[in-house]
Amino acid sequence: MNNTFAKDIIEGLTAKNKYLSSKYFYDDNGSRIFQEIMQMPEYYLTDSEFEILSLQAQQIVEALEFNQAFNIIELGAGDGLKTFKLLEYLVNKDIPFNYVPIDISQEAITLLSEKLKERLPKLSLQPKVGDYFEILRETSEHKIPSLLLFLGSNIGNYSEEKASQLLQLFNDNMNSNDKLLIGLDLKKNPITIHNAYYDSLGITKRFNLNLLIRINREFDADFKIDDFDFYCHYNPLNGEVKSYIVSLKAQTVHINTLNTSIHFKQNELIWTELSKKYALSEIELLAHKANFSVKHHFLDCKHYFTDSLWEKLA
Ligand code: AVJ
């Protein structure tokens, strides 16, 4: 059992406006449901980023201006192979580099490593399981330059303030020549964004409700899943998709391990996730706040998504 999770559940579910963090979506079941989301036609983010890394690998590598062997350090690599096309390009061109995928999930890292060893046997691979920053600190002692990857719009889950802090922390752990390639989802037709999160098969609903199933299992709680629903809303003015779990009736849930009962009014919400969409001008501001400058935005052909290359400000 996990203490921080326990504290966060109590804090979030006893707040005036209830909330739980989307970082707890990703138990083994949640990670599997997220794989399903990435395969939905409505969830354009995955396809857009795949296109960028497939068609623009050469341009990205040239923009790095590394003239020696380097590390590619991927934060939150998962097992999704999102980086495969970039790695494949480098291996086929015989460009010397080490790939260091980092994830908190041992299972994800093991799966990813097996797939990569099979598909790119010549790849120099040093997978790491654990905390981003400890590993970043170790690798910043290396003498060769590093490209950090933070892909998939993962930054979109952080509030403006938390996002700046995280990026500043990346910056602090980078050497002057290192670069960051960061995936951000762009503002676009609001209906396109709405449909990516409010999917017709209810996969995103299952993804959210899995959090209650997880709490039932890990803390001996009695959430009745059928008495909860999912709602999400995109606000095109501020670029925020917010996702919620909705209590369909007045009910009391017991979380036995935590010795806590939580009362829900009918239609009361638990806010679960922020998925922020950016304009290119906002990305420049975000970069500057964390002491970076934007070297280049690599967009897909529909202009739905960007992998933006940042460098440290002197
Ligand atoms: C993995 C955080 C980028 O916010 O788009 C997908 C997670 N949530 N559908 C996102 C997610 C609902 C996803 N990220």
Short mmCIF file of C-alpha atoms and ligand atoms in Angstrom, two decimals:
data_model
loop_
_atom_site.label_atom_id
_atom_site.label_comp_id
_atom_site.label_asym_id
_atom_site.label_seq_id
_atom_site.Cartn_x
_atom_site.Cartn_y
_atom_site.Cartn_z
CA MET A 1 0.00 0.00 0.00
CA ASN A 2 1.09 3.49 -0.81
CA ASN A 3 1.11 6.34 1.71
CA THR A 4 1.10 9.30 -0.66
CA PHE A 5 -1.84 7.81 -2.52
CA ALA A 6 -3.71 7.33 0.80
CA LYS A 7 -3.04 10.94 1.82
CA ASP A 8 -4.06 12.24 -1.60
CA ILE A 9 -7.33 10.27 -1.52
CA ILE A 10 -8.28 11.72 1.87
CA GLU A 11 -7.25 15.23 0.91
CA GLY A 12 -9.03 15.11 -2.45
CA LEU A 13 -12.26 13.44 -1.37
CA THR A 14 -12.75 15.58 1.76
CA ALA A 15 -12.17 18.86 -0.11
CA LYS A 16 -15.10 21.17 -0.80
CA ASN A 17 -14.71 20.46 -4.52
CA LYS A 18 -13.62 16.83 -4.68
CA TYR A 19 -10.63 15.85 -6.82
CA LEU A 20 -8.24 12.96 -7.45
CA SER A 21 -5.04 13.21 -9.50
CA SER A 22 -4.88 11.63 -12.96
CA LYS A 23 -1.41 10.35 -12.07
CA TYR A 24 -3.21 7.54 -10.20
CA PHE A 25 -4.95 6.36 -13.42
CA TYR A 26 -1.93 4.30 -14.37
CA ASP A 27 -2.06 1.04 -12.45
CA ASP A 28 -1.64 -2.07 -14.65
CA ASN A 29 -5.31 -1.95 -15.75
CA GLY A 30 -5.23 1.80 -16.31
CA SER A 31 -2.09 1.51 -18.42
CA ARG A 32 -3.83 -1.10 -20.55
CA ILE A 33 -6.90 1.12 -20.98
CA PHE A 34 -4.60 3.99 -21.97
CA GLN A 35 -3.16 1.75 -24.71
CA GLU A 36 -6.76 1.32 -25.95
CA ILE A 37 -7.27 5.10 -25.90
CA MET A 38 -4.15 5.59 -28.02
CA GLN A 39 -5.66 3.26 -30.62
CA MET A 40 -8.98 5.13 -30.87
CA PRO A 41 -9.38 7.06 -34.14
CA GLU A 42 -10.71 10.07 -32.15
CA TYR A 43 -7.53 10.24 -30.05
CA TYR A 44 -5.52 12.09 -32.71
CA LEU A 45 -2.61 12.93 -30.38
CA THR A 46 -0.84 9.59 -30.85
CA ASP A 47 -1.11 9.59 -34.64
CA SER A 48 -0.01 13.21 -34.91
CA GLU A 49 3.10 12.69 -32.82
CA PHE A 50 3.87 9.45 -34.65
CA GLU A 51 3.70 11.34 -37.94
CA ILE A 52 6.08 14.06 -36.68
CA LEU A 53 8.69 11.55 -35.50
CA SER A 54 8.30 9.46 -38.67
CA LEU A 55 8.50 12.21 -41.27
CA GLN A 56 10.77 14.72 -39.54
CA ALA A 57 13.35 12.57 -37.75
CA GLN A 58 16.12 13.89 -39.96
CA GLN A 59 15.19 17.56 -39.38
CA ILE A 60 14.95 16.98 -35.63
CA VAL A 61 18.36 15.30 -35.46
CA GLU A 62 19.96 18.07 -37.56
CA ALA A 63 18.50 20.75 -35.30
CA LEU A 64 20.22 19.17 -32.28
CA GLU A 65 23.62 20.24 -33.67
CA PHE A 66 25.37 17.57 -31.62
CA ASN A 67 28.73 16.80 -33.22
CA GLN A 68 29.55 13.78 -31.07
CA ALA A 69 27.86 10.73 -29.55
CA PHE A 70 24.90 11.65 -27.31
CA ASN A 71 22.25 10.28 -24.94
CA ILE A 72 18.53 10.27 -25.62
CA ILE A 73 16.85 10.28 -22.21
CA GLU A 74 13.11 9.69 -22.36
CA LEU A 75 11.08 10.72 -19.30
CA GLY A 76 8.01 8.53 -18.87
CA ALA A 77 8.81 6.24 -21.79
CA GLY A 78 6.00 3.77 -21.00
CA ASP A 79 5.82 0.72 -23.23
CA GLY A 80 4.17 2.51 -26.15
CA LEU A 81 7.16 2.71 -28.51
CA LYS A 82 6.30 6.34 -29.32
CA THR A 83 9.94 7.07 -29.98
CA PHE A 84 10.56 4.11 -32.26
CA LYS A 85 10.72 6.03 -35.54
CA LEU A 86 13.31 8.47 -34.23
CA LEU A 87 15.46 5.63 -32.84
CA GLU A 88 15.12 3.67 -36.06
CA TYR A 89 16.29 6.66 -38.11
CA LEU A 90 19.40 7.11 -35.95
CA VAL A 91 20.29 3.40 -35.95
CA ASN A 92 19.88 3.13 -39.73
CA LYS A 93 22.11 6.18 -40.23
CA ASP A 94 24.76 4.73 -37.88
CA ILE A 95 24.65 7.84 -35.72
CA PRO A 96 26.18 6.97 -32.32
CA PHE A 97 23.86 7.42 -29.31
CA ASN A 98 22.56 5.67 -26.17
CA TYR A 99 18.86 5.41 -25.51
CA VAL A 100 17.92 5.77 -21.83
CA PRO A 101 14.17 5.23 -21.37
CA ILE A 102 12.98 6.06 -17.83
CA ASP A 103 9.68 5.03 -16.30
CA ILE A 104 8.32 4.39 -12.81
CA SER A 105 6.74 1.14 -14.04
CA GLN A 106 9.12 -1.84 -14.10
CA GLU A 107 6.58 -3.75 -16.23
CA ALA A 108 6.46 -0.99 -18.87
CA ILE A 109 10.27 -0.78 -19.04
CA THR A 110 10.64 -4.56 -19.36
CA LEU A 111 8.07 -4.70 -22.19
CA LEU A 112 9.64 -1.76 -24.00
CA SER A 113 13.15 -3.23 -23.71
CA GLU A 114 12.03 -6.59 -25.09
CA LYS A 115 10.31 -4.98 -28.07
CA LEU A 116 13.30 -2.75 -28.81
CA LYS A 117 15.86 -5.56 -28.58
CA GLU A 118 13.83 -7.48 -31.12
CA ARG A 119 13.11 -4.63 -33.51
CA LEU A 120 16.39 -2.67 -33.23
CA PRO A 121 19.07 -5.18 -32.17
CA LYS A 122 21.89 -2.69 -32.84
CA LEU A 123 20.44 -0.08 -30.44
CA SER A 124 22.55 0.85 -27.41
CA LEU A 125 19.92 0.62 -24.67
CA GLN A 126 20.22 1.54 -20.97
CA PRO A 127 16.71 1.41 -19.48
CA LYS A 128 16.14 2.84 -15.98
CA VAL A 129 13.30 2.38 -13.53
CA GLY A 130 12.71 5.13 -11.03
CA ASP A 131 12.46 8.81 -10.26
CA TYR A 132 13.16 11.19 -13.19
CA PHE A 133 15.31 13.59 -11.26
CA GLU A 134 17.63 11.16 -9.54
CA ILE A 135 18.38 9.64 -12.92
CA LEU A 136 18.70 13.05 -14.59
CA ARG A 137 21.18 14.12 -11.95
CA GLU A 138 23.28 11.00 -12.64
CA THR A 139 23.21 11.51 -16.39
CA SER A 140 24.04 15.24 -16.18
CA GLU A 141 27.42 14.16 -14.82
CA HIS A 142 28.15 12.50 -18.17
CA LYS A 143 30.43 14.35 -20.52
CA ILE A 144 28.39 13.70 -23.67
CA PRO A 145 25.37 15.85 -24.60
CA SER A 146 21.80 14.70 -23.96
CA LEU A 147 18.48 15.09 -25.67
CA LEU A 148 15.66 14.88 -23.14
CA LEU A 149 12.33 13.64 -24.45
CA PHE A 150 9.06 14.51 -22.69
CA LEU A 151 6.53 13.43 -25.29
CA GLY A 152 2.86 12.62 -25.67
CA SER A 153 1.47 15.86 -24.21
CA ASN A 154 2.24 14.63 -20.71
CA ILE A 155 2.98 18.23 -19.68
CA GLY A 156 -0.71 18.96 -20.40
CA ASN A 157 -1.70 17.24 -17.14
CA TYR A 158 0.06 19.92 -15.07
CA SER A 159 -1.37 23.26 -13.97
CA GLU A 160 0.47 26.29 -15.33
CA GLU A 161 2.39 26.69 -12.09
CA LYS A 162 3.28 22.98 -11.73
CA ALA A 163 4.29 22.80 -15.39
CA SER A 164 6.71 25.73 -14.97
CA GLN A 165 8.20 24.14 -11.86
CA LEU A 166 8.71 20.80 -13.56
CA LEU A 167 10.30 22.37 -16.64
CA GLN A 168 12.53 24.55 -14.46
CA LEU A 169 13.66 21.38 -12.69
CA PHE A 170 14.48 19.76 -16.07
CA ASN A 171 16.42 22.91 -16.91
CA ASP A 172 18.39 22.81 -13.64
CA ASN A 173 19.47 19.25 -14.38
CA MET A 174 20.58 19.94 -17.97
CA ASN A 175 24.03 20.94 -19.22
CA SER A 176 24.31 24.01 -21.46
CA ASN A 177 24.40 22.08 -24.74
CA ASP A 178 21.58 19.63 -23.86
CA LYS A 179 18.20 19.94 -25.58
CA LEU A 180 14.61 19.13 -24.66
CA LEU A 181 12.06 17.81 -27.17
CA ILE A 182 8.62 18.26 -25.63
CA GLY A 183 5.26 17.12 -27.05
CA LEU A 184 2.37 19.56 -26.67
CA ASP A 185 -1.18 19.35 -27.97
CA LEU A 186 -2.29 22.45 -29.86
CA LYS A 187 -5.55 24.39 -29.71
CA LYS A 188 -7.72 23.42 -32.68
CA ASN A 189 -11.37 23.01 -33.63
CA PRO A 190 -13.04 22.43 -30.26
CA ILE A 191 -15.18 19.58 -31.60
CA THR A 192 -12.04 17.62 -32.55
CA ILE A 193 -10.71 18.01 -29.02
CA HIS A 194 -14.06 17.23 -27.42
CA ASN A 195 -14.37 13.99 -29.37
CA ALA A 196 -10.87 12.83 -28.38
CA TYR A 197 -11.89 12.83 -24.71
CA TYR A 198 -15.66 12.19 -24.91
CA ASP A 199 -15.34 9.08 -27.09
CA SER A 200 -18.41 7.24 -28.30
CA LEU A 201 -17.35 3.80 -27.02
CA GLY A 202 -16.82 5.06 -23.48
CA ILE A 203 -13.19 3.99 -23.27
CA THR A 204 -12.19 7.25 -21.57
CA LYS A 205 -15.08 6.74 -19.15
CA ARG A 206 -13.65 3.30 -18.27
CA PHE A 207 -10.22 4.92 -17.89
CA ASN A 208 -11.62 7.34 -15.29
CA LEU A 209 -13.83 4.86 -13.43
CA ASN A 210 -10.89 2.46 -13.17
CA LEU A 211 -9.56 4.87 -10.54
CA LEU A 212 -12.52 3.97 -8.29
CA ILE A 213 -11.95 0.25 -8.97
CA ARG A 214 -8.32 0.77 -7.99
CA ILE A 215 -9.33 2.45 -4.70
CA ASN A 216 -11.80 -0.37 -4.00
CA ARG A 217 -9.01 -2.90 -4.42
CA GLU A 218 -6.14 -1.11 -2.72
CA PHE A 219 -8.06 0.46 0.18
CA ASP A 220 -10.98 -1.95 0.65
CA ALA A 221 -13.52 0.68 -0.45
CA ASP A 222 -17.06 0.07 -1.73
CA PHE A 223 -17.51 2.45 -4.66
CA LYS A 224 -20.40 1.05 -6.73
CA ILE A 225 -19.07 1.73 -10.20
CA ASP A 226 -22.52 1.74 -11.86
CA ASP A 227 -23.57 4.63 -9.62
CA PHE A 228 -20.89 6.86 -11.13
CA ASP A 229 -20.55 8.34 -14.60
CA PHE A 230 -18.00 10.37 -16.56
CA TYR A 231 -18.19 13.92 -17.84
CA CYS A 232 -15.64 16.09 -19.57
CA HIS A 233 -15.58 19.57 -20.95
CA TYR A 234 -13.27 21.50 -23.27
CA ASN A 235 -13.04 25.24 -22.79
CA PRO A 236 -11.61 26.65 -26.04
CA LEU A 237 -10.94 30.02 -24.37
CA ASN A 238 -8.29 28.67 -21.99
CA GLY A 239 -7.44 25.40 -23.78
CA GLU A 240 -8.40 23.23 -20.80
CA VAL A 241 -10.07 19.83 -21.06
CA LYS A 242 -11.29 18.95 -17.58
CA SER A 243 -12.49 15.45 -16.79
CA TYR A 244 -14.77 14.44 -13.95
CA ILE A 245 -16.40 11.45 -12.28
CA VAL A 246 -20.07 12.18 -11.51
CA SER A 247 -22.02 10.63 -8.62
CA LEU A 248 -25.37 9.59 -10.11
CA LYS A 249 -27.11 9.62 -6.73
CA ALA A 250 -26.73 10.67 -3.13
CA GLN A 251 -24.55 7.97 -1.60
CA THR A 252 -21.97 7.20 1.05
CA VAL A 253 -18.79 5.30 0.21
CA HIS A 254 -16.69 3.57 2.87
CA ILE A 255 -12.94 3.43 2.44
CA ASN A 256 -12.22 0.84 5.09
CA THR A 257 -8.43 0.81 5.11
CA LEU A 258 -8.45 4.57 5.56
CA ASN A 259 -11.21 4.50 8.20
CA THR A 260 -13.11 7.08 6.21
CA SER A 261 -16.61 7.53 4.81
CA ILE A 262 -17.24 9.93 1.97
CA HIS A 263 -20.66 11.36 1.23
CA PHE A 264 -21.68 12.29 -2.30
CA LYS A 265 -24.63 14.47 -3.24
CA GLN A 266 -26.48 13.58 -6.42
CA ASN A 267 -24.46 14.89 -9.41
CA GLU A 268 -21.52 15.81 -7.25
CA LEU A 269 -18.21 15.76 -9.15
CA ILE A 270 -14.73 14.42 -8.60
CA TRP A 271 -12.36 16.38 -10.82
CA THR A 272 -9.81 13.87 -12.17
CA GLU A 273 -7.79 15.37 -14.97
CA LEU A 274 -6.56 18.47 -16.75
CA SER A 275 -5.43 18.04 -20.38
CA LYS A 276 -4.19 21.45 -21.47
CA LYS A 277 -4.03 22.58 -25.10
CA TYR A 278 -1.62 25.32 -26.15
CA ALA A 279 -1.24 28.02 -28.77
CA LEU A 280 2.30 28.31 -30.17
CA SER A 281 2.62 31.76 -28.54
CA GLU A 282 1.78 30.23 -25.14
CA ILE A 283 4.46 27.59 -25.67
CA GLU A 284 7.05 30.33 -26.15
CA LEU A 285 5.97 31.90 -22.85
CA LEU A 286 6.06 28.55 -21.05
CA ALA A 287 9.58 27.93 -22.36
CA HIS A 288 10.85 31.36 -21.31
CA LYS A 289 9.42 31.07 -17.80
CA ALA A 290 11.52 27.92 -17.33
CA ASN A 291 14.69 29.48 -18.84
CA PHE A 292 14.44 27.86 -22.24
CA SER A 293 14.18 29.26 -25.74
CA VAL A 294 12.30 27.49 -28.51
CA LYS A 295 14.62 26.36 -31.29
CA HIS A 296 11.93 24.91 -33.53
CA HIS A 297 8.32 23.66 -33.47
CA PHE A 298 7.94 20.40 -35.41
CA LEU A 299 4.25 20.18 -36.35
CA ASP A 300 2.25 17.39 -38.00
CA CYS A 301 0.63 18.17 -41.35
CA LYS A 302 -2.77 18.92 -39.76
CA HIS A 303 -1.14 21.29 -37.25
CA TYR A 304 -2.78 19.39 -34.38
CA PHE A 305 0.33 18.74 -32.31
CA THR A 306 3.90 19.94 -31.85
CA ASP A 307 7.14 18.33 -30.75
CA SER A 308 9.03 21.48 -29.83
CA LEU A 309 12.79 21.58 -29.49
CA TRP A 310 13.98 23.75 -26.60
CA GLU A 311 17.47 24.82 -25.59
CA LYS A 312 18.72 26.31 -22.36
CA LEU A 313 18.96 30.10 -22.25
CA ALA A 314 22.54 31.15 -21.54
C1 AVJ B 1 -1.30 10.77 -21.42
C2 AVJ B 1 -1.80 12.73 -20.20
C3 AVJ B 1 -1.36 12.88 -22.52
O1 AVJ B 1 -4.30 14.02 -21.25
O2 AVJ B 1 -4.48 13.38 -23.33
C4 AVJ B 1 -6.16 10.42 -22.55
C5 AVJ B 1 -4.24 11.03 -20.91
N1 AVJ B 1 -6.72 11.21 -20.63
N2 AVJ B 1 -7.50 10.48 -22.50
C6 AVJ B 1 -4.14 13.19 -22.15
C7 AVJ B 1 -5.67 10.88 -21.37
C8 AVJ B 1 -7.86 10.94 -21.32
C9 AVJ B 1 -3.43 11.86 -21.85
N3 AVJ B 1 -2.00 12.05 -21.48
#
